[in-house]
Short mmCIF file of C-alpha atoms in Angstrom, two decimals:
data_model
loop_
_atom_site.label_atom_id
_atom_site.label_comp_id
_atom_site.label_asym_id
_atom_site.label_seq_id
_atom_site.Cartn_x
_atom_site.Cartn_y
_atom_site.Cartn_z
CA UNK A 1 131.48 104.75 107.53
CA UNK A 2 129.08 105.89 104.73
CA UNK A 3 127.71 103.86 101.38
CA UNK A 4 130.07 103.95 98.50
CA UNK A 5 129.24 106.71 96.51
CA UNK A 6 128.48 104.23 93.41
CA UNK A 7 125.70 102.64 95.49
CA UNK A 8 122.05 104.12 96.10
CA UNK A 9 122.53 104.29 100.06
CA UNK A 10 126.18 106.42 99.27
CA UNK A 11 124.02 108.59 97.16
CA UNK A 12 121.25 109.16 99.67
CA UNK A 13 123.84 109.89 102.59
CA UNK A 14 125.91 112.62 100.03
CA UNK A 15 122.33 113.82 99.75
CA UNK A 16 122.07 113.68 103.80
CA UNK A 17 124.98 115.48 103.68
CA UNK A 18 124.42 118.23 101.58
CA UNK A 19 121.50 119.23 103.12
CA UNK A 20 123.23 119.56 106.19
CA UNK A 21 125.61 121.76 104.99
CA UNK A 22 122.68 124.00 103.20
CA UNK A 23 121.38 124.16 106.70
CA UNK A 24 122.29 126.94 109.41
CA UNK A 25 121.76 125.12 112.11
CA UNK A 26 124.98 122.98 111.15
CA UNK A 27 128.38 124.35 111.79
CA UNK A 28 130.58 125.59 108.31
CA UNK A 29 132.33 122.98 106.83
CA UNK A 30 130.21 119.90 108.28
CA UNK A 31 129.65 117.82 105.57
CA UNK A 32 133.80 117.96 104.60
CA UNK A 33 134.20 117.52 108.59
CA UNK A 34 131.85 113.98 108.73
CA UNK A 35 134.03 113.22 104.70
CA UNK A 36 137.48 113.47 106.51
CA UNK A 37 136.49 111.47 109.37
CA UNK A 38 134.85 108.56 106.91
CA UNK A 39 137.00 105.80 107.20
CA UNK A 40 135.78 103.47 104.75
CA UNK A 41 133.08 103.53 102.22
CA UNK A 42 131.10 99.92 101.98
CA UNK A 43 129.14 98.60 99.23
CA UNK A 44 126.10 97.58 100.77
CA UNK A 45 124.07 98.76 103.59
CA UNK A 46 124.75 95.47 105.58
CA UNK A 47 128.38 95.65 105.75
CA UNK A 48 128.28 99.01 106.45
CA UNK A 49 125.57 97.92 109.53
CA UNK A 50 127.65 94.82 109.78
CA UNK A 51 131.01 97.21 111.02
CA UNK A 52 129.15 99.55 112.83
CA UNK A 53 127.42 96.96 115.05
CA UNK A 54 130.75 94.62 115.29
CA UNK A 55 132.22 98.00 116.69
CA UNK A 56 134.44 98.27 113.63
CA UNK A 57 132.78 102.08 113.02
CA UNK A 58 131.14 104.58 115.01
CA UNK A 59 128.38 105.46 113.02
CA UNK A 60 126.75 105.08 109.55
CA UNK A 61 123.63 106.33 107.41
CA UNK A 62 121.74 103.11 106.90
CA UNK A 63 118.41 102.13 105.71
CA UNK A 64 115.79 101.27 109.29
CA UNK A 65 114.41 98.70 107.84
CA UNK A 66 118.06 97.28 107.93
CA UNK A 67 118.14 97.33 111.48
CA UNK A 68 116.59 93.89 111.85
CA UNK A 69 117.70 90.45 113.92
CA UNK A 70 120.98 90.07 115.14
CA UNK A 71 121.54 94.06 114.67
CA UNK A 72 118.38 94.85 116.91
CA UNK A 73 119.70 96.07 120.46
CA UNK A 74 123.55 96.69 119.29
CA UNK A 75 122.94 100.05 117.36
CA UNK A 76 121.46 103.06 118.05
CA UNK A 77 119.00 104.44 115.61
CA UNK A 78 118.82 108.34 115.47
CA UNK A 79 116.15 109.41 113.32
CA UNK A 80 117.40 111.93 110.62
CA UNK A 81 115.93 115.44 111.30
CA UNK A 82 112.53 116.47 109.03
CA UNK A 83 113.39 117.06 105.27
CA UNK A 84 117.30 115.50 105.39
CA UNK A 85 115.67 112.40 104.66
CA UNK A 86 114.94 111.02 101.28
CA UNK A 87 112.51 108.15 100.36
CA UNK A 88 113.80 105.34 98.96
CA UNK A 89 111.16 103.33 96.55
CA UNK A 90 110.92 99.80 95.99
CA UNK A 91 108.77 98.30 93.67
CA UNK A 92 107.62 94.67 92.64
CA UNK A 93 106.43 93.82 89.55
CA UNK A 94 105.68 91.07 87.82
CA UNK A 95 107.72 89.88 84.56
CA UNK A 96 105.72 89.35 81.28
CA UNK A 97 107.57 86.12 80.56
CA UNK A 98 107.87 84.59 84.32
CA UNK A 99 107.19 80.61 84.11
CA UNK A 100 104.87 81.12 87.08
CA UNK A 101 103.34 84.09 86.28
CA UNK A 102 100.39 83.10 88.61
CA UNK A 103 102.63 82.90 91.49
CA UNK A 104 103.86 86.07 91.16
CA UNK A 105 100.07 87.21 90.38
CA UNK A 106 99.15 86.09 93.99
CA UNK A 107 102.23 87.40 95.58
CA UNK A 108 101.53 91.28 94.15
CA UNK A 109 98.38 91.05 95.05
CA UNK A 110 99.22 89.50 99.01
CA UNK A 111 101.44 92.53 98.96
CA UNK A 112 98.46 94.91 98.99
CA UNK A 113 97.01 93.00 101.82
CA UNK A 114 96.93 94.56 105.10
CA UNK A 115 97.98 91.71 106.60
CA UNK A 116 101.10 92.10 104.28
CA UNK A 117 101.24 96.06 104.98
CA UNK A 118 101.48 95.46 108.54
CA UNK A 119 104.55 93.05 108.49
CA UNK A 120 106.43 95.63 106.14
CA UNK A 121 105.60 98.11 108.75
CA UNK A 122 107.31 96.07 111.45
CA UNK A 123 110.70 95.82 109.00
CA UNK A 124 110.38 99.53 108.48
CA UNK A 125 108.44 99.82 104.97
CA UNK A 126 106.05 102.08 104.54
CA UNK A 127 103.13 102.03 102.06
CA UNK A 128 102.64 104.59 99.18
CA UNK A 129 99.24 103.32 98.28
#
C-alpha cells in the first residue's frame, strides 16, 4: 500500500524507494520487488493508514504525525533508516485579504509559542525555526 504517485506522500515514498535501491545494503531489484507487491495506491495518507490499521494492508509509508487517536496502538511505526527520509514542510501564512486578518495575526504568532511548539511535537511536527 503506498501514496498514489499524483499525491505528495506517493512522491516521498518513490523517493523512499529509490534511495533504497541506490543503497548496497538493499538486495537488487528492491524497490521493483516492494512495486509488485503494492496492492493499491491511496490518495491520502489516512486511507492508506486507514487499510493498514483495519488489516486491509500490511504495511505503508505514512506521515508520524498521522499516527494519531484511534490509529495509536494498532500500527507499528518503524522509523525510516538516516538519509531515506525526506522532510516534508508545512507552512501557515496569513492571506492579505482574510476578513479576520487579526485572527489569523494571533494564530501565526501562537504558533511560534512554545507552548504551541510543544503540542506539534507531541503530533510529530517538528520546528524549523
Amino acid at each position: 500500500m503506498l501514496g498514489d504517485k499524483e499525491t505528495a506522500i506517493g512522491q516521498y515514498a518513490l523517493g523512499v524507494l529509490d534511495r533504497a535501491a541506490s543503497d548496497p545494503t538493499f538486495a537488487p531489484g528492491y524497490k521493483d520487488a516492494v512495486l509488485t507487491n503494492t496492492v493499491s495506491y491511496e490518495a491520502s495518507v489516512r486511507a492508506a493508514l486507514a487499510k493498514v490499521t483495519l488489516g486491509e494492508a500490511d504495511a505503508s509509508i505514512v506521515y508520524a504525525s498521522d499516527v494519531t487517536g484511534t490509529t495509536v496502538g494498532k500500527v507499528q511505526i518503524i522509523d525510516l533508516p538516516e538519509g531515506f527520509t525526506t522532510m516534508a514542510k508545512f507552512y501557515v501564512a496569513e492571506i492579505d485579504d482574510s476578513a479576520k486578518a487579526d485572527l489569523a495575526q494571533l494564530f501565526v504568532a501562537y504558533l511560534q509559542t512554545p507552548e504551541a511548539q510543544a503540542i506539534l511535537a507531541q503530533y510529530g511536527f517538528m520546528s524549523t525555526k
